[in-house]
Each structure stands twice: as C-alpha cells, then as structure tokens.
C-alpha cells in the first residue's frame, strides 16, 4: 500500500492569509505514460461528507473557488488556499489513486487564527 | 445532479451481520465503478471496497476481504455492502462514493460522496 503523510496535522491561519498543506507519498504517484499525478485533495467541513477539490494534483473540480490550488509531482504535493475564508474551515485530505488500495493522508485541520 | 443515499446502518452486536445499501440517481449508474469508504468517529478516511461498473470485478481492503462483500444491482441503481462477523473496530460512518470511470482499479478520484450511514458495533 502507498502510505500518504500529511503535514501539519493542524494549522491556524488569519482570514485572508495563505494556508499551505503538504502531502508526501512513500512512492511516486506519477504515471510516466501519461505524465499525470494520481493525487487528489478533499475538503471535509464539520458534519459533512468529503468533497473533491483537486484531482490530477493540480486540476480544480468544477465549482471550486480559484483560491484553492494544488501543486507538486512524484511524491511531494501541496494544497494552497491563497486567501483563507471563514467557510474554508475544514479538514483536508490528500489521496492517491495510482494503485489499489487507494489511500488517504491522515488529514490536516484548518482553523481561523 | 448526482445523489447517493446510504441506508442500513444502526447498532449491532459484535459477531452479527449488517447490510448497507446505497441508492443512486442523477447519473448513468451502470457505467461507473463504486466504492465504500468509512470513517471511524473523529478519525480519518479509510477505503473499504470497490466494484466495477458491471459487478464482475471487486477489490477489498486486505483486512476486510474475509468478512465484507460488495455487490450491486444495476437494475435498481443500488450498491450494497454485506458486513459479517462485525467487530467494535468496524464502528464508523460508511460512505458510498462514485468515480468517473468503470474499472475496479484505482485510476480515478472520488468525485461524489453520499452523506453516509453510521454503523455502531457494541454489546
């Protein structure tokens, strides 16, 4: 199984400031044939089910605000919220879908400072 | 729009069985692979099982393959999870999840999630 590690476990950011979440996979999730990273980010707000934000490491799902962006390749990835809004308070998970079983990071809780 | 409505959860004693259902609508059900993902109270996300679009291929979390069975009925647009010999550690919210493709292999992000059904295993 591909182990996914997120950091930090939690962070508190002031409204309008940048939030950065890191995700590391123990092995590469870049498929050389199509040059795609099989890496997604999900947002889970309190009391809600997870929601897909980013897939292929950097492609925003339809309807996701452009303050959310994903970057990275191979084994190291980042989710950035460029200007934190109150509605962004949530736990964020990365996930690899490169191989079965798909695996998730442990989650990063984002709060308002 | 895509709707996934899980049901069948509840409180069950250790060693007993439970069958979860997920009623789907708003998309071409028989063209998509489907997954179950669970989340223990206050914990992270854990993949459980997947079934291909036509039900012929299935994959399971290694630790669950002897006790859990995933199935689907494309005529009823419904996904199932049969859970046998339940243990306390199976206590979780179980989500039904769609992906954009039909294969039971990974290769797709999880694009739609239901609201989940809570399973509590306790004596």
PDB file of C-alpha atoms in Angstrom, chain A:
ATOM      1  CA  UNK A   1       0.000   0.000   0.000  1.00  0.00           C
ATOM      2  CA  UNK A   2       1.153   3.547  -0.709  1.00  0.00           C
ATOM      3  CA  UNK A   3       1.451   5.447   2.559  1.00  0.00           C
ATOM      4  CA  UNK A   4       0.363   9.091   2.429  1.00  0.00           C
ATOM      5  CA  UNK A   5       1.680  11.507   5.036  1.00  0.00           C
ATOM      6  CA  UNK A   6       0.285  14.990   5.552  1.00  0.00           C
ATOM      7  CA  UNK A   7       1.743  17.918   7.435  1.00  0.00           C
ATOM      8  CA  UNK A   8       0.970  19.732   9.565  1.00  0.00           C
ATOM      9  CA  UNK A   9      -1.764  17.921  11.469  1.00  0.00           C
ATOM     10  CA  UNK A  10      -3.440  21.273  12.056  1.00  0.00           C
ATOM     11  CA  UNK A  11      -2.878  24.927  11.343  1.00  0.00           C
ATOM     12  CA  UNK A  12      -4.484  28.196  12.291  1.00  0.00           C
ATOM     13  CA  UNK A  13      -4.418  30.994   9.741  1.00  0.00           C
ATOM     14  CA  UNK A  14      -5.794  34.507   9.844  1.00  0.00           C
ATOM     15  CA  UNK A  15      -8.614  35.422   7.493  1.00  0.00           C
ATOM     16  CA  UNK A  16      -7.220  36.500   4.142  1.00  0.00           C
ATOM     17  CA  UNK A  17      -3.869  34.842   4.741  1.00  0.00           C
ATOM     18  CA  UNK A  18      -2.355  31.862   2.949  1.00  0.00           C
ATOM     19  CA  UNK A  19      -2.698  28.291   4.152  1.00  0.00           C
ATOM     20  CA  UNK A  20      -0.348  25.590   2.917  1.00  0.00           C
ATOM     21  CA  UNK A  21      -0.781  21.860   3.419  1.00  0.00           C
ATOM     22  CA  UNK A  22       1.801  19.288   2.436  1.00  0.00           C
ATOM     23  CA  UNK A  23       1.340  15.699   1.365  1.00  0.00           C
ATOM     24  CA  UNK A  24       4.026  13.113   0.779  1.00  0.00           C
ATOM     25  CA  UNK A  25       3.601   9.707  -0.773  1.00  0.00           C
ATOM     26  CA  UNK A  26       6.066   6.974   0.084  1.00  0.00           C
ATOM     27  CA  UNK A  27       6.319   6.083  -3.596  1.00  0.00           C
ATOM     28  CA  UNK A  28       5.735   8.081  -6.721  1.00  0.00           C
ATOM     29  CA  UNK A  29       2.163   8.516  -7.950  1.00  0.00           C
ATOM     30  CA  UNK A  30       3.303   9.923 -11.275  1.00  0.00           C
ATOM     31  CA  UNK A  31       2.400   7.650 -14.174  1.00  0.00           C
ATOM     32  CA  UNK A  32       5.046   8.176 -16.820  1.00  0.00           C
ATOM     33  CA  UNK A  33       2.884   7.011 -19.723  1.00  0.00           C
ATOM     34  CA  UNK A  34       0.503   9.956 -19.441  1.00  0.00           C
ATOM     35  CA  UNK A  35       2.595  12.218 -17.177  1.00  0.00           C
ATOM     36  CA  UNK A  36      -0.247  12.508 -14.682  1.00  0.00           C
ATOM     37  CA  UNK A  37      -0.013  12.526 -10.914  1.00  0.00           C
ATOM     38  CA  UNK A  38      -2.760  10.359  -9.435  1.00  0.00           C
ATOM     39  CA  UNK A  39      -3.269  12.624  -6.459  1.00  0.00           C
ATOM     40  CA  UNK A  40      -6.459  14.263  -5.188  1.00  0.00           C
ATOM     41  CA  UNK A  41      -7.386  16.656  -2.400  1.00  0.00           C
ATOM     42  CA  UNK A  42     -10.656  16.599  -0.473  1.00  0.00           C
ATOM     43  CA  UNK A  43     -12.277  19.040   1.891  1.00  0.00           C
ATOM     44  CA  UNK A  44     -14.447  17.834   4.749  1.00  0.00           C
ATOM     45  CA  UNK A  45     -16.345  20.506   6.622  1.00  0.00           C
ATOM     46  CA  UNK A  46     -17.693  19.744  10.109  1.00  0.00           C
ATOM     47  CA  UNK A  47     -20.646  17.376   9.928  1.00  0.00           C
ATOM     48  CA  UNK A  48     -20.394  16.952   6.160  1.00  0.00           C
ATOM     49  CA  UNK A  49     -19.115  14.326   3.793  1.00  0.00           C
ATOM     50  CA  UNK A  50     -15.833  14.904   1.934  1.00  0.00           C
ATOM     51  CA  UNK A  51     -15.857  16.948  -1.233  1.00  0.00           C
ATOM     52  CA  UNK A  52     -13.415  16.643  -4.135  1.00  0.00           C
ATOM     53  CA  UNK A  53     -11.386  19.836  -4.568  1.00  0.00           C
ATOM     54  CA  UNK A  54      -8.390  18.944  -6.732  1.00  0.00           C
ATOM     55  CA  UNK A  55      -7.513  15.955  -8.906  1.00  0.00           C
ATOM     56  CA  UNK A  56      -4.515  15.081 -11.086  1.00  0.00           C
ATOM     57  CA  UNK A  57      -2.630  17.021  -8.390  1.00  0.00           C
ATOM     58  CA  UNK A  58      -3.488  20.442  -9.802  1.00  0.00           C
ATOM     59  CA  UNK A  59      -6.849  20.403 -11.602  1.00  0.00           C
ATOM     60  CA  UNK A  60      -9.679  22.093  -9.779  1.00  0.00           C
ATOM     61  CA  UNK A  61     -13.021  20.362  -9.674  1.00  0.00           C
ATOM     62  CA  UNK A  62     -15.858  22.290 -11.234  1.00  0.00           C
ATOM     63  CA  UNK A  63     -17.211  24.954  -8.887  1.00  0.00           C
ATOM     64  CA  UNK A  64     -14.183  25.025  -6.583  1.00  0.00           C
ATOM     65  CA  UNK A  65     -13.023  28.612  -5.928  1.00  0.00           C
ATOM     66  CA  UNK A  66      -9.736  29.561  -7.552  1.00  0.00           C
ATOM     67  CA  UNK A  67      -8.172  30.400  -4.178  1.00  0.00           C
ATOM     68  CA  UNK A  68      -7.617  26.646  -3.916  1.00  0.00           C
ATOM     69  CA  UNK A  69      -4.658  25.335  -5.882  1.00  0.00           C
ATOM     70  CA  UNK A  70      -2.664  22.139  -5.975  1.00  0.00           C
ATOM     71  CA  UNK A  71       0.929  21.604  -6.978  1.00  0.00           C
ATOM     72  CA  UNK A  72       3.724  19.074  -6.869  1.00  0.00           C
ATOM     73  CA  UNK A  73       4.770  15.946  -8.656  1.00  0.00           C
ATOM     74  CA  UNK A  74       6.045  12.465  -7.936  1.00  0.00           C
ATOM     75  CA  UNK A  75       5.993  12.131  -4.172  1.00  0.00           C
ATOM     76  CA  UNK A  76       5.558  15.660  -2.830  1.00  0.00           C
ATOM     77  CA  UNK A  77       2.412  17.725  -3.158  1.00  0.00           C
ATOM     78  CA  UNK A  78       0.926  20.902  -1.767  1.00  0.00           C
ATOM     79  CA  UNK A  79      -2.561  22.302  -1.369  1.00  0.00           C
ATOM     80  CA  UNK A  80      -2.625  26.073  -1.061  1.00  0.00           C
ATOM     81  CA  UNK A  81      -5.509  28.264  -0.030  1.00  0.00           C
ATOM     82  CA  UNK A  82      -4.348  31.662  -1.190  1.00  0.00           C
ATOM     83  CA  UNK A  83      -6.666  33.788   0.958  1.00  0.00           C
ATOM     84  CA  UNK A  84      -8.406  31.900   3.730  1.00  0.00           C
ATOM     85  CA  UNK A  85     -12.126  32.482   4.119  1.00  0.00           C
ATOM     86  CA  UNK A  86     -14.297  31.563   7.081  1.00  0.00           C
ATOM     87  CA  UNK A  87     -16.047  28.885   5.025  1.00  0.00           C
ATOM     88  CA  UNK A  88     -12.722  27.113   4.424  1.00  0.00           C
ATOM     89  CA  UNK A  89     -12.580  25.824   7.995  1.00  0.00           C
ATOM     90  CA  UNK A  90     -12.384  22.079   7.437  1.00  0.00           C
ATOM     91  CA  UNK A  91     -10.193  19.024   7.451  1.00  0.00           C
ATOM     92  CA  UNK A  92      -8.291  18.480   4.228  1.00  0.00           C
ATOM     93  CA  UNK A  93      -7.173  15.075   2.978  1.00  0.00           C
ATOM     94  CA  UNK A  94      -4.862  14.054   0.195  1.00  0.00           C
ATOM     95  CA  UNK A  95      -5.393  10.732  -1.561  1.00  0.00           C
ATOM     96  CA  UNK A  96      -3.522   8.674  -4.102  1.00  0.00           C
ATOM     97  CA  UNK A  97      -5.469   6.773  -6.723  1.00  0.00           C
ATOM     98  CA  UNK A  98      -2.399   5.467  -8.529  1.00  0.00           C
ATOM     99  CA  UNK A  99      -2.763   1.967  -7.169  1.00  0.00           C
ATOM    100  CA  UNK A 100      -5.213  -0.232  -5.317  1.00  0.00           C
ATOM    101  CA  UNK A 101      -5.917   0.205  -2.480  1.00  0.00           C
ATOM    102  CA  UNK A 102      -6.431   3.949  -2.785  1.00  0.00           C
ATOM    103  CA  UNK A 103      -5.035   5.537   0.348  1.00  0.00           C
ATOM    104  CA  UNK A 104      -5.569   8.800   2.201  1.00  0.00           C
ATOM    105  CA  UNK A 105      -3.373  11.036   4.261  1.00  0.00           C
ATOM    106  CA  UNK A 106      -4.250  11.493   7.907  1.00  0.00           C
ATOM    107  CA  UNK A 107      -5.853  14.877   7.357  1.00  0.00           C
ATOM    108  CA  UNK A 108      -4.991  18.483   8.171  1.00  0.00           C
ATOM    109  CA  UNK A 109      -7.369  20.574  10.214  1.00  0.00           C
ATOM    110  CA  UNK A 110      -7.527  24.218   9.148  1.00  0.00           C
ATOM    111  CA  UNK A 111      -8.858  26.775  11.596  1.00  0.00           C
ATOM    112  CA  UNK A 112      -9.084  30.546  11.829  1.00  0.00           C
ATOM    113  CA  UNK A 113      -6.487  32.285  13.976  1.00  0.00           C
TER     114      UNK A 113
END
